[in-house]
mmCIF file of C-alpha atoms in Angstrom:
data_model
loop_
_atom_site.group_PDB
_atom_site.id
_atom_site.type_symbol
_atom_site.label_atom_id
_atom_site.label_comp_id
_atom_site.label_asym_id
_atom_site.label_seq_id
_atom_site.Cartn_x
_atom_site.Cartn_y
_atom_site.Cartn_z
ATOM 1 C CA UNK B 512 0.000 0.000 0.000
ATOM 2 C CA UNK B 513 1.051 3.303 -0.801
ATOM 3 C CA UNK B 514 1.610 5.724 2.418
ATOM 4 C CA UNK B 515 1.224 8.841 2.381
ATOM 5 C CA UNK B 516 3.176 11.655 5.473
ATOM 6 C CA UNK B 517 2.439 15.144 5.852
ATOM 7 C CA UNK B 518 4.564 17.717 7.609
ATOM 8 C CA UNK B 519 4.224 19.561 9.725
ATOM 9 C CA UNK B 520 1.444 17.497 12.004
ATOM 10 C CA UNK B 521 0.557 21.070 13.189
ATOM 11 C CA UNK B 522 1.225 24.886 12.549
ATOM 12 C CA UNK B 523 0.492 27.726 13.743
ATOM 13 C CA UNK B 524 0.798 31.433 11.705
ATOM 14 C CA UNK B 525 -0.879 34.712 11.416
ATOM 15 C CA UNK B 526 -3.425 36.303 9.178
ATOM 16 C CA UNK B 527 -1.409 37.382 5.804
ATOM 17 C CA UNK B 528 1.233 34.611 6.141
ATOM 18 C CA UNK B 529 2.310 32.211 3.504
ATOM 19 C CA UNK B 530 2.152 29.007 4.881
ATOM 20 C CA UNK B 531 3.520 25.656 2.801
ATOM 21 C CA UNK B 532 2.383 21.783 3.966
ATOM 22 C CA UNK B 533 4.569 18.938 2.450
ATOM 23 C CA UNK B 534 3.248 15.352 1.417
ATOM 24 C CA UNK B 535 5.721 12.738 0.641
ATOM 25 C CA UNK B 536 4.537 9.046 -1.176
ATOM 26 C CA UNK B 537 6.540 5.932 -0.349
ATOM 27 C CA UNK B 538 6.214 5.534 -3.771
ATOM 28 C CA UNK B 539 6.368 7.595 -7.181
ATOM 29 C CA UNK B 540 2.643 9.079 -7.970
ATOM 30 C CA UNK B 541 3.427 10.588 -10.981
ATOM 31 C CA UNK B 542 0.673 13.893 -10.405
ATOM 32 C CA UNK B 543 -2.066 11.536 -8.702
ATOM 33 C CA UNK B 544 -1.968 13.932 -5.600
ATOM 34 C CA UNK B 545 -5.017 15.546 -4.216
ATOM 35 C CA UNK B 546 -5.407 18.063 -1.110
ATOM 36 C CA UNK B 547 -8.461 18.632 0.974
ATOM 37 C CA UNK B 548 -9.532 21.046 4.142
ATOM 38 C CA UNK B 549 -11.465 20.506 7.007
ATOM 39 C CA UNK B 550 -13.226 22.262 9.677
ATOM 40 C CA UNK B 551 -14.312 21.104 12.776
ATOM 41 C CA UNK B 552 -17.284 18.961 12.757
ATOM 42 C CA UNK B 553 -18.011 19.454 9.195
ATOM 43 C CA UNK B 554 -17.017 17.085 5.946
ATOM 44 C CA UNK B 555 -14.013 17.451 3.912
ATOM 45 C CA UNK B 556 -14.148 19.291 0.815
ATOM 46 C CA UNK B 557 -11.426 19.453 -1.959
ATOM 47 C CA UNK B 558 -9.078 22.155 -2.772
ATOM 48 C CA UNK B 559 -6.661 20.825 -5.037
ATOM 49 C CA UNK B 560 -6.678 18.215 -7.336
ATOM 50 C CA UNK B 561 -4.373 16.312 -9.718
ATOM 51 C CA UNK B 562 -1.321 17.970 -7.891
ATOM 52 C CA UNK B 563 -1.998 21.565 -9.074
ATOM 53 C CA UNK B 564 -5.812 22.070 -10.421
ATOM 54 C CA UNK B 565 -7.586 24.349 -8.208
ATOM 55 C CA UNK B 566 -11.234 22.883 -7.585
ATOM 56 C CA UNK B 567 -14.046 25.576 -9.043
ATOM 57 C CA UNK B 568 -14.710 27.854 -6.169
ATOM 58 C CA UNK B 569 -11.699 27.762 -4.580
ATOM 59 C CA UNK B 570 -9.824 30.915 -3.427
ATOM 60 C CA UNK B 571 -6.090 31.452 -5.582
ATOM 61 C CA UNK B 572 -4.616 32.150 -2.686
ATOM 62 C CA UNK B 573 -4.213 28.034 -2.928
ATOM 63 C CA UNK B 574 -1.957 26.568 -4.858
ATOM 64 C CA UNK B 575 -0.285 23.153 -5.638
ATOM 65 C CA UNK B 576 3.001 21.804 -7.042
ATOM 66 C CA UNK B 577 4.770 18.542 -6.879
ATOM 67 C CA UNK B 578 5.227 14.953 -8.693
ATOM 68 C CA UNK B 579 6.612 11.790 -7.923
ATOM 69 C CA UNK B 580 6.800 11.575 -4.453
ATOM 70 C CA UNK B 581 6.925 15.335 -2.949
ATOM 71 C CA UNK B 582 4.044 17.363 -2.800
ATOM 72 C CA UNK B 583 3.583 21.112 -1.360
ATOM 73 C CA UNK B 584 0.270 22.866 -0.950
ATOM 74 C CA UNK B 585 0.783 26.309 -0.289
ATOM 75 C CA UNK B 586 -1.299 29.220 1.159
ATOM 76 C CA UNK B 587 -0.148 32.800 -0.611
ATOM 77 C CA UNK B 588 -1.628 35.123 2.462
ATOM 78 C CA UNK B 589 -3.424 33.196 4.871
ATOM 79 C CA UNK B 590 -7.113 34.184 5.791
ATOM 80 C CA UNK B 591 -8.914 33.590 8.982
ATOM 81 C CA UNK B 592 -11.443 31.301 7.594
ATOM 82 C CA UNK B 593 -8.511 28.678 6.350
ATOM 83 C CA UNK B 594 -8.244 27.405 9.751
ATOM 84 C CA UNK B 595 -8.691 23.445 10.569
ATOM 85 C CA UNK B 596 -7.406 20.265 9.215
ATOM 86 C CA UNK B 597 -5.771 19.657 5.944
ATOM 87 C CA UNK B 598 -4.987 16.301 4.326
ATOM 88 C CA UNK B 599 -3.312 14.924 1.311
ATOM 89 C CA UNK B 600 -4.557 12.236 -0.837
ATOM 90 C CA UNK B 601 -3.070 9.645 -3.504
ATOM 91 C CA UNK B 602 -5.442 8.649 -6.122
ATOM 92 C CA UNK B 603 -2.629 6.539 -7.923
ATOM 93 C CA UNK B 604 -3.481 3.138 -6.535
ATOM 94 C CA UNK B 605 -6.790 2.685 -7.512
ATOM 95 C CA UNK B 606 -9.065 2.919 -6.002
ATOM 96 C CA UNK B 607 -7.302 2.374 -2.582
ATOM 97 C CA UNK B 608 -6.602 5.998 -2.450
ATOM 98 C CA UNK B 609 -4.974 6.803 1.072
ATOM 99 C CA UNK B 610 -4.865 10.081 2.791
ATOM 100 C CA UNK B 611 -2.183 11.034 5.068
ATOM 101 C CA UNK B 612 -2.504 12.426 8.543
ATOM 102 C CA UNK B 613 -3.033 15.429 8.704
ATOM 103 C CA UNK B 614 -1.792 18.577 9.304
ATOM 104 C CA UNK B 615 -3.712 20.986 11.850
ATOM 105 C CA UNK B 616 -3.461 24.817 11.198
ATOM 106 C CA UNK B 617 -4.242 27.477 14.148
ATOM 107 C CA UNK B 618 -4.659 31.160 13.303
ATOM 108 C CA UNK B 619 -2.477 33.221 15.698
ATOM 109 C CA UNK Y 661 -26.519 20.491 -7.382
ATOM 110 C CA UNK Y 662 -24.698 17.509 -6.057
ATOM 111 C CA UNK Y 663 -25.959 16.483 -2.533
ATOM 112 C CA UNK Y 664 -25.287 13.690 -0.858
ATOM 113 C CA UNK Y 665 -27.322 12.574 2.120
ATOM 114 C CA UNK Y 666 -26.489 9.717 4.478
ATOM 115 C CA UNK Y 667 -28.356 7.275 7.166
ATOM 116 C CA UNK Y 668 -28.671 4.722 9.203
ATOM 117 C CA UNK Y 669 -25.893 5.315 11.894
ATOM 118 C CA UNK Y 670 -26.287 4.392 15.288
ATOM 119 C CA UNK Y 671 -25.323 2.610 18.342
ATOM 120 C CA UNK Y 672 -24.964 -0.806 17.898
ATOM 121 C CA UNK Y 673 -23.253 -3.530 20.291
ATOM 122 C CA UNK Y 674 -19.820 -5.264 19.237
ATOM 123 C CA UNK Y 675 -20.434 -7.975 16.775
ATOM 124 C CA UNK Y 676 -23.865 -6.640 15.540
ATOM 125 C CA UNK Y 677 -24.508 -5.227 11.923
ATOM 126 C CA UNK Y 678 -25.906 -1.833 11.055
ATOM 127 C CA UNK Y 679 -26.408 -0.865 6.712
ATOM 128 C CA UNK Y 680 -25.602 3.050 5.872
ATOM 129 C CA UNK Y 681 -27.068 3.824 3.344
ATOM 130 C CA UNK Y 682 -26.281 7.399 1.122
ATOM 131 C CA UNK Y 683 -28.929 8.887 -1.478
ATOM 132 C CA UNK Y 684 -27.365 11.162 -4.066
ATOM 133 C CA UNK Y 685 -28.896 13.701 -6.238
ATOM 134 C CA UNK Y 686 -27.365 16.483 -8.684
ATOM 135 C CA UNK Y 687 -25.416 14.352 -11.239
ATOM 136 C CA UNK Y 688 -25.715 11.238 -13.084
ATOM 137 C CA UNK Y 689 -25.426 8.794 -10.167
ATOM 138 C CA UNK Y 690 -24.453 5.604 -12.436
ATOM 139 C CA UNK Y 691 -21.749 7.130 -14.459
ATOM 140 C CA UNK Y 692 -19.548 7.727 -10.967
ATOM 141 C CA UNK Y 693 -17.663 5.828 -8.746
ATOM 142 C CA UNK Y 694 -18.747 6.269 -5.430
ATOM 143 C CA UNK Y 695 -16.546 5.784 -1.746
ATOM 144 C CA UNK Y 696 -17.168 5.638 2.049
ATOM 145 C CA UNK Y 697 -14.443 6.982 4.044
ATOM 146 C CA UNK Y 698 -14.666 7.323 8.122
ATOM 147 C CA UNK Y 699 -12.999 9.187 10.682
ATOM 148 C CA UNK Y 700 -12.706 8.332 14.341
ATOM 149 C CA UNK Y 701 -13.091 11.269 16.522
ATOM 150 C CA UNK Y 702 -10.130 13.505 16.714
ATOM 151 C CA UNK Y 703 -8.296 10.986 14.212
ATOM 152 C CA UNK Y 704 -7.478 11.486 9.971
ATOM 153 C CA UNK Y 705 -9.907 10.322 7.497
ATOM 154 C CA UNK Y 706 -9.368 6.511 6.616
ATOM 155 C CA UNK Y 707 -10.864 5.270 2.983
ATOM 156 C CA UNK Y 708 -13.043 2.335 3.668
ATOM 157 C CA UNK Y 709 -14.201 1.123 0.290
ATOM 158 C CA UNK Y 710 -14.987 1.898 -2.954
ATOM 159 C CA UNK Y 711 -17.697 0.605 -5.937
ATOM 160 C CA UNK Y 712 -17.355 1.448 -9.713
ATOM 161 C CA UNK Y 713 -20.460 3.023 -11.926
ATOM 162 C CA UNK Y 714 -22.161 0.107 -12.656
ATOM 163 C CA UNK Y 715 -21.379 -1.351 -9.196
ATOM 164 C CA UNK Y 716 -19.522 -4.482 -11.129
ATOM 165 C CA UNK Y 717 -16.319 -3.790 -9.077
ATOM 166 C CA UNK Y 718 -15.829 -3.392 -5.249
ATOM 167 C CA UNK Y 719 -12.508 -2.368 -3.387
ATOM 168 C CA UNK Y 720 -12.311 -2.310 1.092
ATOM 169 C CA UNK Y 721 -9.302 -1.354 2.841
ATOM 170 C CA UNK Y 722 -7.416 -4.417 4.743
ATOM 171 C CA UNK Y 723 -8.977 -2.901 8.266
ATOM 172 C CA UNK Y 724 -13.167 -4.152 6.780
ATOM 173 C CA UNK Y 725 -12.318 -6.691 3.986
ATOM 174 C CA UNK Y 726 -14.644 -9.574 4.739
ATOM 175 C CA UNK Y 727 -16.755 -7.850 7.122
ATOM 176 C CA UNK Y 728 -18.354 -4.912 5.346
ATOM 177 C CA UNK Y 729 -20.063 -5.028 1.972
ATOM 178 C CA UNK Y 730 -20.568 -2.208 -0.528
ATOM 179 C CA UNK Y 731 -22.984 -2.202 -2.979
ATOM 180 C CA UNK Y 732 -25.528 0.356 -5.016
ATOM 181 C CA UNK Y 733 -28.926 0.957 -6.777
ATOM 182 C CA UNK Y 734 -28.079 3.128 -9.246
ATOM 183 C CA UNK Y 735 -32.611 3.165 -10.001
ATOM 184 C CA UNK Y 736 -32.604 4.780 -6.550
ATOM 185 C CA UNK Y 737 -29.335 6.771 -6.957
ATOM 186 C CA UNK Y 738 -28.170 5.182 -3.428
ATOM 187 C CA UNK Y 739 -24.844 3.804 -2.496
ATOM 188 C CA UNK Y 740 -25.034 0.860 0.623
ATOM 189 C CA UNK Y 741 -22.295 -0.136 3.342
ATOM 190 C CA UNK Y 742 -23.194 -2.854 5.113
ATOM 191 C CA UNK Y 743 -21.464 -3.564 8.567
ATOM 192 C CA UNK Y 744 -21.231 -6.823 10.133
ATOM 193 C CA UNK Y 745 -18.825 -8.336 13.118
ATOM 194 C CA UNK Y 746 -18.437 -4.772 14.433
ATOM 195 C CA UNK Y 747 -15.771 -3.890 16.790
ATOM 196 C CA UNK Y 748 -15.010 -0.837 18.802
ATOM 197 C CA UNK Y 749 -12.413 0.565 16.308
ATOM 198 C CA UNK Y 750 -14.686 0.909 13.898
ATOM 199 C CA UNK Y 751 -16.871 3.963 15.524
ATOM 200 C CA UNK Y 752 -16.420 6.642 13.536
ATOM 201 C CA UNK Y 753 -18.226 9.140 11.474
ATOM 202 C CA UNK Y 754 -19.035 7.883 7.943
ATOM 203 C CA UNK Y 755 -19.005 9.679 5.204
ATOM 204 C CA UNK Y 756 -19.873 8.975 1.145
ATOM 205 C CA UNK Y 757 -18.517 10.650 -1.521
ATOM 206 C CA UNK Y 758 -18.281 10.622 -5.406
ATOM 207 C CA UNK Y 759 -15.267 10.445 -6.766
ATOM 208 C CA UNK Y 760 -14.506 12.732 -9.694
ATOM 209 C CA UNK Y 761 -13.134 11.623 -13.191
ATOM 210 C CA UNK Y 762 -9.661 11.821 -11.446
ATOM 211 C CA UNK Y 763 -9.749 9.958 -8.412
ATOM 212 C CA UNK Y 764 -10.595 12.674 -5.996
ATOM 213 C CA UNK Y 765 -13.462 12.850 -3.884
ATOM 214 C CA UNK Y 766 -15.098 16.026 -5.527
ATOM 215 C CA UNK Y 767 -18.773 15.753 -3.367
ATOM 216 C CA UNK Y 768 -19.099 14.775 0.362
ATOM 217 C CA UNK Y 769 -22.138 13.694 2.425
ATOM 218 C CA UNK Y 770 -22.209 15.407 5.982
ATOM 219 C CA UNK Y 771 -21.508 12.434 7.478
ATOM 220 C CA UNK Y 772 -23.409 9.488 9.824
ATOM 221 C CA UNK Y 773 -21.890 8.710 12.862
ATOM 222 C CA UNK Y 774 -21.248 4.786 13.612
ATOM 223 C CA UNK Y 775 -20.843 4.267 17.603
ATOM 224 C CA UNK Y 776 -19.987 0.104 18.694
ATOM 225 C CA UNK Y 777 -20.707 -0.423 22.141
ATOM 226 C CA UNK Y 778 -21.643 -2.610 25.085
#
């Protein structure tokens, strides 16, 4: 199975930052990388998809880059509202497609 | 619009069964793949299993395979999970969610939340 580790687990940074979450594969996933937020108590919803594809509605201050096996999501000038959980996702192996952990963002 | 809508959670005593079932509405429900993933409370989001279009092909992760069943009606636009032998570890809240052309998991459900207990 293909395992998937974000960094950092948590964050914490101030309105107007740029903030940057890695996700590393254990194995190559050519551009098969998706990312996803969450807030407390409500469902995922996707931000990024195929590596770099912002998801229709999404704000540009969200970008993607990465292929093979490192991954970066990045936040240009972080916003109040973009606190909670992120997670990234493989959708290589179908359709086994793992998340990893998580990484928790806190607005200073 | 694309809603998803799940059911049938509850509290339900180690060993027993429980079905969740998700309607879906907003797109055409046959032509998409379809998932359930869960999350424990404070824990990441775990992909449970997976069914094709046409419901001819099921995936589960290791954690459910040979205890859980997936299956859909795609004349009721509804995706199943059913639960037998449940343990503790699998509480959780359970979503559904359609998985775009891609892979990724472009609609979510709000989630039902699964509780096994004595």
């Amino acid at each position: 199975d293909i395992q998937m580790t974000q960094s950092p687990s948590s964050l914490s940074a101030s309105v107007g930052d740029r903030v940057t979450i890695t996700c590393r594969a254990s194995q190559s996933i050519s551009g098969y990388l998706n990312w996803y937020h969450q807030k407390p108590g409500k469902a995922p919803k996707v931000l990024i998809y195929a590596a770099s594809s912002l998801q229709s509605g999404v704000p540009s201050r969200f970008s993607g880059s990465g292929s093979g096996t490192d991954f970066t999501l990045t936040i240009s000038s972080l916003q109040p509202e973009d606190f909670g959980t992120y997670y990234c996702q493989q959708s290589y192996s179908t359709p086994m497609y793992t998340f990893g952990q998580g990484t928790k963002l806190e607005i200073k | 619009e694309v809603q998803l809508l799940e059911s049938g959670g509850g509290l339900v005593q180690p060993g027993g069964s429980l079905r969740l079932s998700c309607a879906a509405s907003g797109f055409t429900f046959g032509s998409y793949a379809m998932s359930w993933v869960r999350q424990a409370a404070g824990k990441g989001l775990e992909w449970v299993s997976g069914i094709s279009g046409s419901g001819g092909s099921t995936y589960y992760a290791d954690s459910v395979k040979g205890r859980f069943s997936i299956s859909r009606d795609n004349s009721k636009n509804t995706v199943y999970l059913q639960m037998n032998s449940l343990r503790a570890e699998d509480t959780a809240e359970y979503y559904c969610a359609k998985v775009g052309s891609g892979g990724w998991n472009d609609y979510w459900g709000q989630g039902t939340l699964v509780t096994v207990s004595s």
